[in-house]
Coordinates of N, CA and C in Angstrom, one line a residue:
M299 N 166.8 77.8 69.0 CA 167.8 78.8 68.6 C 167.2 80.2 68.3
C300 N 165.9 80.2 67.9 CA 165.3 81.5 67.6 C 164.4 81.9 68.7
P301 N 164.0 83.2 68.7 CA 163.1 83.7 69.7 C 161.9 82.9 70.0
S302 N 161.4 82.1 69.1 CA 160.2 81.3 69.3 C 160.5 79.9 69.9
V303 N 161.7 79.7 70.4 CA 162.1 78.5 71.0 C 162.1 77.3 70.0
G304 N 162.8 77.6 68.9 CA 162.8 76.5 67.8 C 163.9 75.5 68.2
T305 N 163.7 74.3 67.7 CA 164.6 73.2 67.9 C 165.0 72.8 66.4
M306 N 166.3 73.0 66.2 CA 166.8 72.8 64.8 C 168.3 72.5 64.8
S307 N 168.8 72.0 63.7 CA 170.2 71.7 63.5 C 171.0 73.1 63.3
A308 N 172.3 73.0 63.5 CA 173.1 74.2 63.3 C 173.0 74.6 61.8
R309 N 173.0 73.7 60.9 CA 172.9 74.0 59.5 C 171.5 74.8 59.2
A310 N 170.5 74.3 59.8 CA 169.1 74.9 59.6 C 169.1 76.3 60.2
V311 N 169.6 76.5 61.4 CA 169.6 77.9 61.9 C 170.5 78.8 61.2
A312 N 171.6 78.3 60.7 CA 172.5 79.2 59.9 C 171.8 79.6 58.6
R313 N 171.1 78.7 58.0 CA 170.3 79.0 56.8 C 169.2 80.0 57.1
M314 N 168.6 79.8 58.2 CA 167.5 80.8 58.6 C 168.1 82.2 58.7
Y315 N 169.3 82.3 59.4 CA 169.9 83.6 59.5 C 170.3 84.1 58.2
A316 N 170.8 83.2 57.3 CA 171.2 83.6 55.9 C 170.0 84.2 55.2
A317 N 168.9 83.6 55.3 CA 167.7 84.0 54.7 C 167.1 85.3 55.2
L318 N 167.6 85.7 56.4 CA 167.3 87.0 56.9 C 168.2 88.1 56.2
L319 N 169.4 87.7 55.9 CA 170.3 88.6 55.2 C 170.1 88.7 53.7
G320 N 169.6 87.7 53.1 CA 169.4 87.7 51.7 C 168.8 86.4 51.2
P321 N 168.5 86.3 49.9 CA 167.8 85.1 49.4 C 168.7 83.8 49.6
V322 N 168.0 82.8 50.0 CA 168.6 81.4 50.1 C 167.6 80.6 49.3
D323 N 168.1 80.0 48.3 CA 167.3 79.1 47.4 C 166.0 79.9 47.0
G324 N 166.2 81.2 46.7 CA 165.1 82.0 46.2 C 164.1 82.6 47.3
V325 N 164.4 82.3 48.5 CA 163.6 82.8 49.6 C 164.3 83.8 50.5
R326 N 163.8 84.9 50.7 CA 164.3 85.9 51.6 C 163.2 86.2 52.7
L327 N 163.5 86.0 53.9 CA 162.5 86.1 55.0 C 162.0 87.5 55.3
I328 N 162.9 88.5 55.1 CA 162.5 89.9 55.4 C 163.2 90.8 54.4
S329 N 162.7 92.0 54.2 CA 163.3 92.9 53.2 C 164.6 93.5 53.8
A330 N 165.4 94.1 52.9 CA 166.7 94.7 53.3 C 166.4 95.8 54.3
A331 N 165.4 96.6 54.1 CA 165.1 97.6 55.1 C 164.7 97.1 56.4
R332 N 163.9 96.0 56.5 CA 163.5 95.4 57.7 C 164.8 94.8 58.4
M333 N 165.7 94.2 57.6 CA 166.9 93.7 58.1 C 167.7 94.7 58.9
R334 N 167.8 95.9 58.3 CA 168.5 97.0 59.0 C 167.8 97.3 60.3
E335 N 166.5 97.3 60.4 CA 165.8 97.6 61.6 C 166.0 96.5 62.6
V336 N 165.9 95.2 62.2 CA 166.1 94.1 63.1 C 167.5 94.1 63.8
S337 N 168.5 94.4 63.0 CA 169.9 94.3 63.5 C 170.4 95.6 64.1
A338 N 169.6 96.7 64.2 CA 170.0 97.9 64.8 C 169.6 97.9 66.3
P339 N 170.5 98.5 67.1 CA 170.1 98.6 68.6 C 168.8 99.3 68.8
A340 N 167.9 98.7 69.6 CA 166.7 99.3 69.9 C 166.5 99.6 71.4
V341 N 167.1 98.7 72.3 CA 167.0 98.9 73.7 C 168.2 98.3 74.4
R342 N 168.7 98.9 75.4 CA 169.7 98.3 76.3 C 169.0 98.0 77.6
A343 N 169.0 96.7 78.0 CA 168.3 96.3 79.2 C 168.9 95.1 79.8
Q344 N 168.5 94.8 81.0 CA 168.9 93.5 81.6 C 168.1 92.4 81.0
E345 N 168.9 91.4 80.5 CA 168.1 90.2 79.9 C 167.6 89.3 81.0
W346 N 166.6 88.6 80.7 CA 165.8 87.8 81.7 C 166.5 86.6 82.3
V347 N 167.3 85.9 81.5 CA 167.8 84.6 81.9 C 169.0 84.8 82.8
F348 N 170.0 85.5 82.4 CA 171.3 85.6 83.2 C 171.4 86.9 83.9
G349 N 170.5 87.8 83.6 CA 170.6 89.1 84.3 C 171.6 90.1 83.9
Q350 N 172.3 89.9 82.7 CA 173.3 90.8 82.3 C 172.8 91.9 81.4
E351 N 173.5 93.0 81.4 CA 173.1 94.1 80.5 C 173.3 93.7 79.1
S352 N 172.4 93.8 78.2 CA 172.5 93.5 76.8 C 171.8 94.5 76.0
T353 N 172.3 94.6 74.7 CA 171.6 95.5 73.7 C 170.8 94.6 72.8
F354 N 169.6 95.0 72.6 CA 168.7 94.2 71.7 C 168.2 95.0 70.6
G355 N 168.0 94.3 69.5 CA 167.3 94.9 68.3 C 165.9 94.4 68.4
L356 N 165.3 94.1 67.3 CA 163.9 93.6 67.3 C 163.9 92.1 67.3
G357 N 164.2 91.5 68.5 CA 164.1 90.1 68.7 C 165.5 89.4 68.9
Y358 N 166.5 90.1 68.6 CA 167.9 89.5 68.7 C 168.8 90.4 69.5
A359 N 169.8 89.8 70.1 CA 170.8 90.6 70.8 C 171.7 91.3 69.7
V360 N 172.1 92.5 69.9 CA 172.9 93.2 68.9 C 174.3 93.5 69.6
E361 N 175.4 93.2 68.9 CA 176.7 93.4 69.4 C 177.4 94.6 68.8
D362 N 178.4 95.1 69.5 CA 179.1 96.3 69.0 C 179.9 96.0 67.7
D363 N 180.2 94.7 67.5 CA 181.0 94.3 66.3 C 180.1 94.3 65.0
G364 N 178.8 94.6 65.1 CA 178.0 94.6 63.9 C 177.2 93.4 63.7
S365 N 177.3 92.4 64.7 CA 176.6 91.2 64.5 C 175.3 91.2 65.4
F366 N 174.4 90.3 65.0 CA 173.2 90.2 65.8 C 172.9 88.7 65.9
G367 N 172.2 88.3 67.0 CA 171.9 86.8 67.1 C 171.4 86.5 68.5
T368 N 171.5 85.3 68.8 CA 171.0 84.8 70.1 C 171.7 83.6 70.6
A369 N 171.7 83.4 71.9 CA 172.2 82.1 72.4 C 171.0 81.3 72.9
G370 N 171.1 80.0 72.8 CA 170.1 79.1 73.2 C 170.3 78.5 74.5
S371 N 169.3 77.8 75.0 CA 169.4 77.2 76.3 C 170.5 76.1 76.2
G372 N 171.4 76.1 77.2 CA 172.4 75.1 77.3 C 173.7 75.3 76.5
G373 N 173.8 76.5 75.9 CA 175.0 76.8 75.2 C 175.0 76.9 73.7
S374 N 173.9 76.6 73.1 CA 173.8 76.8 71.6 C 174.0 78.3 71.3
L375 N 174.4 78.5 70.0 CA 174.5 79.9 69.6 C 174.3 80.1 68.1
A376 N 173.9 81.3 67.8 CA 173.7 81.6 66.4 C 173.8 83.1 66.2
F377 N 174.5 83.6 65.2 CA 174.6 85.0 65.0 C 175.0 85.2 63.5
A378 N 174.8 86.5 63.1 CA 175.1 86.9 61.7 C 175.8 88.2 61.7
Y379 N 176.6 88.4 60.7 CA 177.2 89.7 60.4 C 176.6 90.2 59.1
P380 N 175.6 91.0 59.2 CA 175.0 91.5 57.9 C 175.9 92.1 56.9
D381 N 176.8 92.9 57.4 CA 177.7 93.6 56.5 C 178.7 92.6 55.7
L382 N 178.9 91.5 56.3 CA 179.8 90.5 55.7 C 179.1 89.4 55.0
G383 N 177.7 89.3 55.2 CA 177.0 88.2 54.7 C 177.4 86.8 55.3
L384 N 177.8 86.9 56.6 CA 178.2 85.7 57.3 C 177.3 85.3 58.4
T385 N 176.9 84.0 58.5 CA 176.1 83.5 59.6 C 176.9 82.4 60.2
V386 N 176.7 82.2 61.5 CA 177.4 81.2 62.3 C 176.4 80.6 63.2
A387 N 176.4 79.3 63.3 CA 175.5 78.6 64.3 C 176.2 77.3 64.8
A388 N 176.0 77.0 66.0 CA 176.5 75.8 66.7 C 175.5 75.4 67.7
V389 N 175.2 74.1 67.7 CA 174.2 73.6 68.7 C 174.9 72.4 69.4
R390 N 174.3 72.1 70.5 CA 174.8 71.1 71.4 C 173.9 69.9 71.5
N391 N 174.4 68.7 71.8 CA 173.5 67.6 72.1 C 173.5 67.3 73.6
R392 N 174.1 68.1 74.4 CA 174.1 68.0 75.8 C 174.1 69.4 76.4
L393 N 173.2 69.6 77.4 CA 173.2 70.9 78.0 C 174.5 71.2 78.7
G394 N 174.9 72.5 78.7 CA 176.1 72.9 79.3 C 176.1 74.5 79.4
A395 N 176.7 75.0 80.4 CA 176.9 76.5 80.5 C 177.9 76.7 81.6
G396 N 178.3 78.0 81.7 CA 179.2 78.4 82.7 C 180.6 78.5 82.3
D397 N 181.5 78.8 83.2 CA 182.9 79.0 83.0 C 183.5 77.8 82.2
G398 N 184.3 78.0 81.2 CA 184.9 77.0 80.5 C 184.0 76.3 79.4
D399 N 182.8 76.8 79.2 CA 181.9 76.2 78.2 C 182.5 76.3 76.9
P400 N 182.7 75.2 76.1 CA 183.4 75.3 74.8 C 182.6 76.1 73.8
M401 N 181.3 76.2 74.0 CA 180.5 77.0 73.0 C 180.8 78.5 73.2
E402 N 181.0 79.0 74.4 CA 181.4 80.4 74.6 C 182.8 80.6 74.1
Q403 N 183.7 79.6 74.2 CA 185.0 79.7 73.6 C 185.0 79.8 72.1
L404 N 184.0 79.0 71.5 CA 183.8 79.1 70.1 C 183.3 80.4 69.6
R405 N 182.4 81.0 70.4 CA 181.8 82.3 70.1 C 182.9 83.3 70.1
V406 N 183.8 83.3 71.1 CA 184.9 84.3 71.2 C 185.9 84.1 70.0
L407 N 186.2 82.8 69.7 CA 187.1 82.5 68.7 C 186.6 83.1 67.3
V408 N 185.4 82.8 67.0 CA 184.8 83.3 65.7 C 184.9 84.8 65.7
R409 N 184.4 85.4 66.8 CA 184.4 86.9 66.8 C 185.7 87.5 66.7
D410 N 186.7 86.9 67.4 CA 188.1 87.4 67.3 C 188.6 87.3 65.9
R411 N 188.4 86.2 65.2 CA 188.9 86.0 63.8 C 188.2 86.9 62.9
V412 N 186.9 87.2 63.0 CA 186.2 88.1 62.2 C 186.8 89.5 62.4
A413 N 187.0 89.9 63.6 CA 187.6 91.2 63.9 C 189.0 91.3 63.3
E414 N 189.8 90.3 63.4 CA 191.1 90.3 62.8 C 191.0 90.5 61.2
A415 N 190.1 89.7 60.6 CA 190.0 89.7 59.2 C 189.4 91.1 58.7
T416 N 188.6 91.7 59.5 CA 188.0 93.0 59.0 C 188.7 94.2 59.6
G417 N 189.7 94.0 60.4 CA 190.5 95.1 61.0 C 189.7 95.8 62.1
H418 N 188.7 95.2 62.7 CA 188.0 95.8 63.8 C 188.3 95.0 65.1
R419 N 188.2 95.6 66.2 CA 188.4 94.9 67.5 C 187.0 94.9 68.1
S420 N 186.6 93.8 68.7 CA 185.3 93.7 69.4 C 185.6 93.8 70.8

């Protein structure tokens, strides 16, 4: 789920993202200043796997709705909303991708609900 090709549970990756945002059990992975740098757009380019235009920060995709994160091989996903202190992660036990992939539907559902709750449209 992370740029170093980690293998972990959804709970573990959500905790990792949470520790990027702030302390988790007394551990914070990066400073608040570095967090702002990591989650800020750095480059817009064609990503290597699917060839679509994407905006990247320092190691993570950055979205217009203020979130940053990454998708894993086969449909896993993880992202965080720094301004909300919210992290989301879901992993699969079977590879899958493409039209109708439930993980993409989950991603859209979460982002739509966050947009509704915050008054922003993504």
